[in-house]
Coordinates of C-alpha atoms in Angstrom, one line a residue:
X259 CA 26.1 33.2 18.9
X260 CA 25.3 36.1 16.5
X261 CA 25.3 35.6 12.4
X262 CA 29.1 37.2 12.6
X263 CA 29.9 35.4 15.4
X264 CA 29.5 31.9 13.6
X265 CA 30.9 33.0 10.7
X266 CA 34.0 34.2 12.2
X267 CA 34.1 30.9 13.8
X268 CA 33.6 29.0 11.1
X269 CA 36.2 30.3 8.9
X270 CA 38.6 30.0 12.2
X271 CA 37.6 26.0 12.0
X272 CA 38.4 25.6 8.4
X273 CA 41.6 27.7 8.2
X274 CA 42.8 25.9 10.9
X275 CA 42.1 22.3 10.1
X276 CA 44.7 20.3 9.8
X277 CA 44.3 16.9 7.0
X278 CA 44.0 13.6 9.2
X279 CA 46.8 10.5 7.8
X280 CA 46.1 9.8 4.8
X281 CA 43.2 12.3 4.0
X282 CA 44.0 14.9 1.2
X283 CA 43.6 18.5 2.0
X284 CA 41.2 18.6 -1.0
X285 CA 38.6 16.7 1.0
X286 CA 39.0 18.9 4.2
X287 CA 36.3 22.0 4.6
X288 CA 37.8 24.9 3.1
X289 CA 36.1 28.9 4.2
X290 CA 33.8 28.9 1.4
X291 CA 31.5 31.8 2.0
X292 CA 28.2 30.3 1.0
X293 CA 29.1 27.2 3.2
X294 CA 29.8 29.3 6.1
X295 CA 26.3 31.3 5.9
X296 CA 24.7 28.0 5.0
X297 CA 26.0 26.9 8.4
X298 CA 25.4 29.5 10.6
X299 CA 22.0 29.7 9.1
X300 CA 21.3 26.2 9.4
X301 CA 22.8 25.9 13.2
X302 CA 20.7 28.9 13.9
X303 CA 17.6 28.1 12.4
X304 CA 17.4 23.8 12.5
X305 CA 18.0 21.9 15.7
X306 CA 19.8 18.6 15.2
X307 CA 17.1 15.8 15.7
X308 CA 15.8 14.3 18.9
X309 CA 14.6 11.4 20.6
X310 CA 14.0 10.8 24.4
X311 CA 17.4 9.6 24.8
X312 CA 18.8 13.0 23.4
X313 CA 19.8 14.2 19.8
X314 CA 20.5 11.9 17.4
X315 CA 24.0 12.6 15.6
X316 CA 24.1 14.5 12.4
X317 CA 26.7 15.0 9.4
X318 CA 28.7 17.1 11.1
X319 CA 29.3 15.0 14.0
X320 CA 30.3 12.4 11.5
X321 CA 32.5 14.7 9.8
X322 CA 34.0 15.9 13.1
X323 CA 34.7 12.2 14.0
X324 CA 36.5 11.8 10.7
X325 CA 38.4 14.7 10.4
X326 CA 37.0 15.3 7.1
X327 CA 34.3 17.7 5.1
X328 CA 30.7 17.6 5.4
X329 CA 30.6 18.0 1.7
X330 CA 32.7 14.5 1.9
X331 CA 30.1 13.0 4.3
X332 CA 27.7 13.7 1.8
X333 CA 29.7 12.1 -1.5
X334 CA 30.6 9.0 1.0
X335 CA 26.9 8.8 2.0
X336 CA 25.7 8.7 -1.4
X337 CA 28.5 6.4 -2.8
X338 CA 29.6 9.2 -4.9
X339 CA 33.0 10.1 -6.9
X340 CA 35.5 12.0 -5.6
X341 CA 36.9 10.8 -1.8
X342 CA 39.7 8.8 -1.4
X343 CA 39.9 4.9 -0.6
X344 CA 41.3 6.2 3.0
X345 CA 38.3 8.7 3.5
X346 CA 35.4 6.7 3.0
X347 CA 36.5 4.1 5.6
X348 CA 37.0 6.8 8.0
X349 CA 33.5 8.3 7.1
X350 CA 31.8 4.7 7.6
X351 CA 33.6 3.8 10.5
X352 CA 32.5 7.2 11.9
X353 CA 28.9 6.1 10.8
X354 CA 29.2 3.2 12.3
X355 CA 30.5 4.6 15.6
X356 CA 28.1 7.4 15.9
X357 CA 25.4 4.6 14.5
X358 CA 24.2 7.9 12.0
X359 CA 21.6 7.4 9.4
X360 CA 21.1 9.9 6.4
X361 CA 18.2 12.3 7.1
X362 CA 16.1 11.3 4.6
X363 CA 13.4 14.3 4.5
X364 CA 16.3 16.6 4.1
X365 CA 17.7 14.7 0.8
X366 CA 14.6 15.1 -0.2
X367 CA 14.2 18.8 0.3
X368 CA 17.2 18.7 -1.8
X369 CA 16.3 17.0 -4.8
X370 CA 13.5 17.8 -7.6
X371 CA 12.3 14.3 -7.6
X372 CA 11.5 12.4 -4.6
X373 CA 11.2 9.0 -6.1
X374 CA 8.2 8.2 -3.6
X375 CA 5.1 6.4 -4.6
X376 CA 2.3 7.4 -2.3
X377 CA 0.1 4.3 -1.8
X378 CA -3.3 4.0 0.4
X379 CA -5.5 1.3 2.0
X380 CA -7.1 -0.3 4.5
X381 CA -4.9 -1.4 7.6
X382 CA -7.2 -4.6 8.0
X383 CA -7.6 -5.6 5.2
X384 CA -5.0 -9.0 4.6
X385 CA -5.2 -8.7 1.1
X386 CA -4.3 -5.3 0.2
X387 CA -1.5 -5.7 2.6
X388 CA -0.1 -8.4 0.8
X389 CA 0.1 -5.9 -2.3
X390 CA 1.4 -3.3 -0.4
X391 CA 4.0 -5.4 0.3
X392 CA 4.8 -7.0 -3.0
X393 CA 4.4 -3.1 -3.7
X394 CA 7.2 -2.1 -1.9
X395 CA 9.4 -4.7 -3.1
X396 CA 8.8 -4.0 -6.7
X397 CA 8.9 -0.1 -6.7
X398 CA 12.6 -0.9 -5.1
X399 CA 13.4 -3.0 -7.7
X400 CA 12.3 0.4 -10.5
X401 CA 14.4 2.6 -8.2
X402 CA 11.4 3.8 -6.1
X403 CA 10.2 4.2 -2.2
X404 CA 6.8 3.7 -1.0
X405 CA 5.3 6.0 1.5
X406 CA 2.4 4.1 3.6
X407 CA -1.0 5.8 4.3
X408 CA -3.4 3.1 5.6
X409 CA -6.8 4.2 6.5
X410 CA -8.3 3.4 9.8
X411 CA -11.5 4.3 11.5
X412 CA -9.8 7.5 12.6
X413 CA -7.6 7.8 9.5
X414 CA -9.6 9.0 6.4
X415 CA -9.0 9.0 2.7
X416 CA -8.8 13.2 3.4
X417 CA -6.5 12.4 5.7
X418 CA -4.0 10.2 4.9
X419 CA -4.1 11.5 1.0
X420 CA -2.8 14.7 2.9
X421 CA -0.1 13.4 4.6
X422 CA 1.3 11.5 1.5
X423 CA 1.1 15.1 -0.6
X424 CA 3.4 16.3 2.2
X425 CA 5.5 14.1 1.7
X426 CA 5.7 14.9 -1.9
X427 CA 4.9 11.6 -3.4
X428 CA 5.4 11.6 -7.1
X429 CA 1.8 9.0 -7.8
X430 CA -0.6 7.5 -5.7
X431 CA -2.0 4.0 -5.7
X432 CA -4.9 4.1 -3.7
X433 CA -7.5 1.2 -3.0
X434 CA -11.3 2.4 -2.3
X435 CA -10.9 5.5 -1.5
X436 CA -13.7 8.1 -0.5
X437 CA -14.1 10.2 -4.0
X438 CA -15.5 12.8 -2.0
X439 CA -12.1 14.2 -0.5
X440 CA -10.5 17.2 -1.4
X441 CA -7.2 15.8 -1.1
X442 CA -7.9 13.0 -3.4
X443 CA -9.2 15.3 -6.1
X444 CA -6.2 17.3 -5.7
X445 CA -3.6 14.5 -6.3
X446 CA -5.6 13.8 -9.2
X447 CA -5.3 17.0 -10.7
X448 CA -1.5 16.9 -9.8
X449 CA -0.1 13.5 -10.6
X450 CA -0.8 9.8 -11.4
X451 CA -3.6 8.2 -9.5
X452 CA -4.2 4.3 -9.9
X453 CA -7.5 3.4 -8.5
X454 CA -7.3 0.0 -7.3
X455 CA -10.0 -2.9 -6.1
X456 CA -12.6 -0.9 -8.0
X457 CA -14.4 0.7 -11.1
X458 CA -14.0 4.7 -11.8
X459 CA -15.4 6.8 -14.3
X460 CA -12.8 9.4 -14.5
X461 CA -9.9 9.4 -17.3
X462 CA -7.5 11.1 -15.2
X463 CA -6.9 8.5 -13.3
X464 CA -5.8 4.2 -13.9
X465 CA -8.2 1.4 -12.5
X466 CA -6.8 -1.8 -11.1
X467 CA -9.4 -4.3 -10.5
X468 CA -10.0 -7.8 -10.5
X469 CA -12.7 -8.9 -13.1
X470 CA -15.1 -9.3 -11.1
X471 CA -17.8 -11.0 -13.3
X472 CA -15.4 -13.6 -14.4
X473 CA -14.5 -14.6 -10.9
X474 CA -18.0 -14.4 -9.4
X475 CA -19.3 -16.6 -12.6
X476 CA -16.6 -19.1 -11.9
X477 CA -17.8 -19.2 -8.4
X478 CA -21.8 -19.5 -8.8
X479 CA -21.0 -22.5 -11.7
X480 CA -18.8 -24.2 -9.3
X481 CA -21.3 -24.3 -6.7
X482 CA -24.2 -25.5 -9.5
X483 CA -21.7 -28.1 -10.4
X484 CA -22.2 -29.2 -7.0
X485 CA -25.7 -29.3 -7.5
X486 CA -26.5 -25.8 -5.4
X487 CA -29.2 -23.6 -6.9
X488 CA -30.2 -21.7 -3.6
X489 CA -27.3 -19.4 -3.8
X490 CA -27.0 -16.4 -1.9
X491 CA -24.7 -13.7 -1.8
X492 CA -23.8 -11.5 1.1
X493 CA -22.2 -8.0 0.1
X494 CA -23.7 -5.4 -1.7
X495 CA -22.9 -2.3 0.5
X496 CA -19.2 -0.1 0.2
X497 CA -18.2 2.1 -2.2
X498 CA -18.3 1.4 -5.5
X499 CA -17.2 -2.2 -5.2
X500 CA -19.7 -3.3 -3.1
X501 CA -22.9 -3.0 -4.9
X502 CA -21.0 -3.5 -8.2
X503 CA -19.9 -6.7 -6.9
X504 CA -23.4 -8.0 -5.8
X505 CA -24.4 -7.1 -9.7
X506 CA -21.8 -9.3 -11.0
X507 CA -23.2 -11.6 -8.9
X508 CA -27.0 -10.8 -10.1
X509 CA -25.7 -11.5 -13.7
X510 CA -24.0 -14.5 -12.9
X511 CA -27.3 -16.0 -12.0
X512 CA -29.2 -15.1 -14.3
X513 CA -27.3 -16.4 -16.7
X514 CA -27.0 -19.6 -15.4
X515 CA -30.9 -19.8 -15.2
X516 CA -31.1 -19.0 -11.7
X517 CA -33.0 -15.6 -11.8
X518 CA -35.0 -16.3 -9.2
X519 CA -33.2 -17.5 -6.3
X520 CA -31.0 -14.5 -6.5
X521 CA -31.1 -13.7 -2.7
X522 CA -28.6 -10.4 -1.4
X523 CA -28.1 -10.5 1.9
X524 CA -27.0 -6.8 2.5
X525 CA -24.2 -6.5 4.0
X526 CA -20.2 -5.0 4.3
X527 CA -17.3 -6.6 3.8
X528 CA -15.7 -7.4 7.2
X529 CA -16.4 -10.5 9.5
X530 CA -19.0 -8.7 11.5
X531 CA -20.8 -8.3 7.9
X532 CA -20.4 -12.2 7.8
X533 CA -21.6 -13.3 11.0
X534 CA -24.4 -10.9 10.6
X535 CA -25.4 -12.4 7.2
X536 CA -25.3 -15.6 9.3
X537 CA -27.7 -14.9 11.6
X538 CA -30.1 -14.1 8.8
X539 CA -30.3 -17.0 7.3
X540 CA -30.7 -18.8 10.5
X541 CA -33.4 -16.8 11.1
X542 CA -35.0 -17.7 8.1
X543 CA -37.5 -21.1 7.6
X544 CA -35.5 -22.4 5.1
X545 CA -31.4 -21.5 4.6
X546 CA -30.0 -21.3 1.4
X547 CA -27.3 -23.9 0.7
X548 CA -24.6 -21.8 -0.5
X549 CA -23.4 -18.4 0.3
X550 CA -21.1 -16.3 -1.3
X551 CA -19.3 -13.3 1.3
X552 CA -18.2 -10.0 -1.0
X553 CA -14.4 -10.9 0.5
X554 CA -12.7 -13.6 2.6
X555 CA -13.2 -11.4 6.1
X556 CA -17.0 -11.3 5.0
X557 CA -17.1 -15.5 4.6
X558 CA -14.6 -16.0 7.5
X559 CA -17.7 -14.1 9.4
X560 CA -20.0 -16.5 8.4
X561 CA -18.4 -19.5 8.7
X562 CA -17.2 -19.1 12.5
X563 CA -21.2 -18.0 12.9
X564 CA -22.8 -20.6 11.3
X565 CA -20.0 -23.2 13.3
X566 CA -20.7 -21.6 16.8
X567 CA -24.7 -22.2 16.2
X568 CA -24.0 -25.6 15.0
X569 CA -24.6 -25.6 11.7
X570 CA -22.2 -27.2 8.8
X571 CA -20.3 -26.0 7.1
X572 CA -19.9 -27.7 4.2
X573 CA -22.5 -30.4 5.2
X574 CA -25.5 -27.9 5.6
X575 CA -24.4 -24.9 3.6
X576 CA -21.5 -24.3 1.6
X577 CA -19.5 -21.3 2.3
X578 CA -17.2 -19.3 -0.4
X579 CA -14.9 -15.8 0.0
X580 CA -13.6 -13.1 -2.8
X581 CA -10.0 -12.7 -2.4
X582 CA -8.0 -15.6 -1.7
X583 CA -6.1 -14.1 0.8
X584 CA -3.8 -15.7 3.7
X585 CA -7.4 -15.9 5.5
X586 CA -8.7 -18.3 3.3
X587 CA -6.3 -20.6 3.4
X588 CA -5.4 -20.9 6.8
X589 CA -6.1 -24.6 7.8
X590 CA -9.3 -23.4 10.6
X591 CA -10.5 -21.4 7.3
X592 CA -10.2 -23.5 4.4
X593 CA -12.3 -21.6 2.4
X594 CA -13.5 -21.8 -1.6
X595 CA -12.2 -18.3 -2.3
X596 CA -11.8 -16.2 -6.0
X597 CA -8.4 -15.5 -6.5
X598 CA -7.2 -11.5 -6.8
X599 CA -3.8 -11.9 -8.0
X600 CA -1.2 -10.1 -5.9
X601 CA 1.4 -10.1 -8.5
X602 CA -0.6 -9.1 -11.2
X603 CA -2.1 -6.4 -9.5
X604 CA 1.2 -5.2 -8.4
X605 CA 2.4 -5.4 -11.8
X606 CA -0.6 -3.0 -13.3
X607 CA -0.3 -0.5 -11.0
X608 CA 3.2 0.0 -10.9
X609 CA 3.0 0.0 -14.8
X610 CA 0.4 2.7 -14.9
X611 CA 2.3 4.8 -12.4
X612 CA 5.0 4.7 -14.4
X613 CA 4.0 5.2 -18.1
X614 CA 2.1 8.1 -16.2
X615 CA 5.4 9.4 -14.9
X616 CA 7.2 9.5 -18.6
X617 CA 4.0 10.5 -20.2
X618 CA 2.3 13.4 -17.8
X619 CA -0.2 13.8 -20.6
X620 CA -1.9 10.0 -20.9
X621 CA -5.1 9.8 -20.2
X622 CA -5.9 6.7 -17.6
X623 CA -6.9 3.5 -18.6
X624 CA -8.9 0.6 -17.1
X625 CA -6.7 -2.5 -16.6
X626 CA -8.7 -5.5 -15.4
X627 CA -6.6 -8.6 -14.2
X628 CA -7.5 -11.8 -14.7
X629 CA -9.9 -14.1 -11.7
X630 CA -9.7 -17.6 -11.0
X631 CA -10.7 -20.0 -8.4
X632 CA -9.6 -22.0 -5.5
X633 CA -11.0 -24.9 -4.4
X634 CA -11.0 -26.1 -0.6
X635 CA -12.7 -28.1 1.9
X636 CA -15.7 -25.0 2.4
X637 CA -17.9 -25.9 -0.5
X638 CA -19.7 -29.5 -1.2
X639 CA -22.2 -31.3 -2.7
X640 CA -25.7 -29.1 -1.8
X641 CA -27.4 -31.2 1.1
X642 CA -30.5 -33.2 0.1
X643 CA -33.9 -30.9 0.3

């Protein structure tokens, strides 16, 4: 159909439409001229959605069903002033027939704002899912969406920080990412950035971050309480956090007058990194009696290790985790485990983004939350030499 062709046939619609029982002629689509060459345009130019089991129905067909407006759709969709009592029950039941959903990307296209925080991490990684979940329920609760972007082996920071800019994501929360990415340093240049799980040098953007020499001195004087003093860590290697975390762990040490057994076994943060870290010290003369894995996935690693070869754990060594994720506690598990607060680290970063959003100009700020420890069955009294 030509450009005349549907206009002609959209004003031939609209003069003839007759007001359903009940509906007021005010709410029935009336041969506006932009409306009409908005339509033809848009039917000309925008197919109606698919999926395998054929197009999926639109605002028109739901305004068709009702015998009303697509301008009253719209109001009815958006809980908006301005249909009658009678209009919206025939626009919802029409919904509810036609089982339509609002297009989403188009509101968006529509509005200057798109009320989407842009947040990304690392698909196995149990903790930073639970705050990407807490995440998701709090933004809601401020009156904004999260778009997911987790990273994968085949997913990089580049990316997935891509994807979220098309998506026109208003800040980004993003744990670990690579600094090297284009992408990355172009969201920083354009909006608020929190930087979580780790230190960053740059004041355009907010750190989130556990304090990390708090919780891994609350972890070596636990274990000294238990009368360890052959305390290794495992860690050391990712990003930023990983070597930084293995210092906090140096300093701990030290300062407990343990200089010299400091003993870094180096290593990543996922359970292969553990159970590799386990086979070094089996391989060793003499084991340490305590080691402390960079995360939960890193002790988990060593603990199902050191179990398989027959060694015990607590009884021969003791094993603790960074995280205190839903890994650490499960029953198998029951591992001694520094606690990274999900709610508190929700609640930073979703306070940064938004004093960010009402003040485009503030510089970025550290924000260190608070560590503590839990205790379980992982860690004992150090075996007799």
């Amino acid at each position: 159909m030509s450009g005349t062709d549907a206009e002609a046939d959209a004003a031939a619609r609209a003069a003839s439409t007759v007001a359903p029982p009940g509906v007021p002629a005010s709410e029935i689509a009336a041969p506006d001229p932009l409306t009409i060459e908005t339509a033809a345009s848009t039917a000309s130019e925008i197919p109606a959605p698919e999926t395998a089991h054929g197009p999926l129905p639109t605002m028109r067909d739901v305004a068709a069903r009702a015998g009303v407006s697509r301008q009253t759709v719209s109001l009815v969709m958006r809980d908006e002033p301005g249909p009658s009592a009678t209009s919206r029950e025939r626009v919802l039941a029409a919904a509810r027939e036609l089982q339509y959903r609002p297009n989403a990307s188009a509101r968006l296209l529509r509005q200057r704002r798109s009320g989407l925080i842009g947040v990304l991490y690392a698909a196995s990684n149990i903790f930073e899912l639970r705050v990407v979940e807490r995440l998701l329920e709090r933004a809601a609760d401020e009156g904004y969406d999260v778009a997911l972007g987790p990273v994968t082996a085949r997913r990089s920071t580049e990316v997935v920080v891509a994807q979220l800019l098309e998506q026109r994501i208003e800040a980004l929360a993003c744990y670990n990412p690579d600094p090297s990415s284009p992408a990355l340093a172009s969201a920083i240049d354009m909006m608020p950035v929190v930087w979580l799980g780790e230190r960053r040098a740059d004041d355009r953007v907010d750190v989130v971050r556990t304090d990390d020499d708090e919780g891994l001195r609350l972890l070596v004087q636990h274990l000294i309480g238990l009368g360890h003093q052959r305390i290794a860590y495992a860690g050391g290697r990712g990003g930023t956090v990983g070597p930084d975390r293995a210092d906090a762990y140096r300093r701990a040490m030290a300062a407990a007058g343990l200089g010299d057994e400091i003993d870094v076994l180096g290593v990543g943060f996922g359970e292969d990194d553990g159970s590799r870290a386990a086979e070094m010290i089996m391989a060793r003369d003499r084991m340490p009696s305590a080691v402390i894995g960079c995360s939960d996935h890193c002790g988990a690693g060593l603990i199902g290790t050191l179990m398989r070869a027959g060694v015990r754990v607590p009884e021969d060594v003791s094993i603790a985790g960074y995280d205190d994720s839903d890994l650490a506690a499960l029953p198998y598990i029951d591992m001694t485990s520094v606690r990274q607060d999900v709610n508190l680290t929700v609640e930073a970063t979703l306070a940064a983004v938004l004093r960010r959003l009402r003040e485009p100009g503030r510089s970025g700020a550290d924000h260190p939350t608070a560590a503590t420890l839990t205790v379980r069955s992982s860690t004992g009294p150090a075996a007799a030499s």
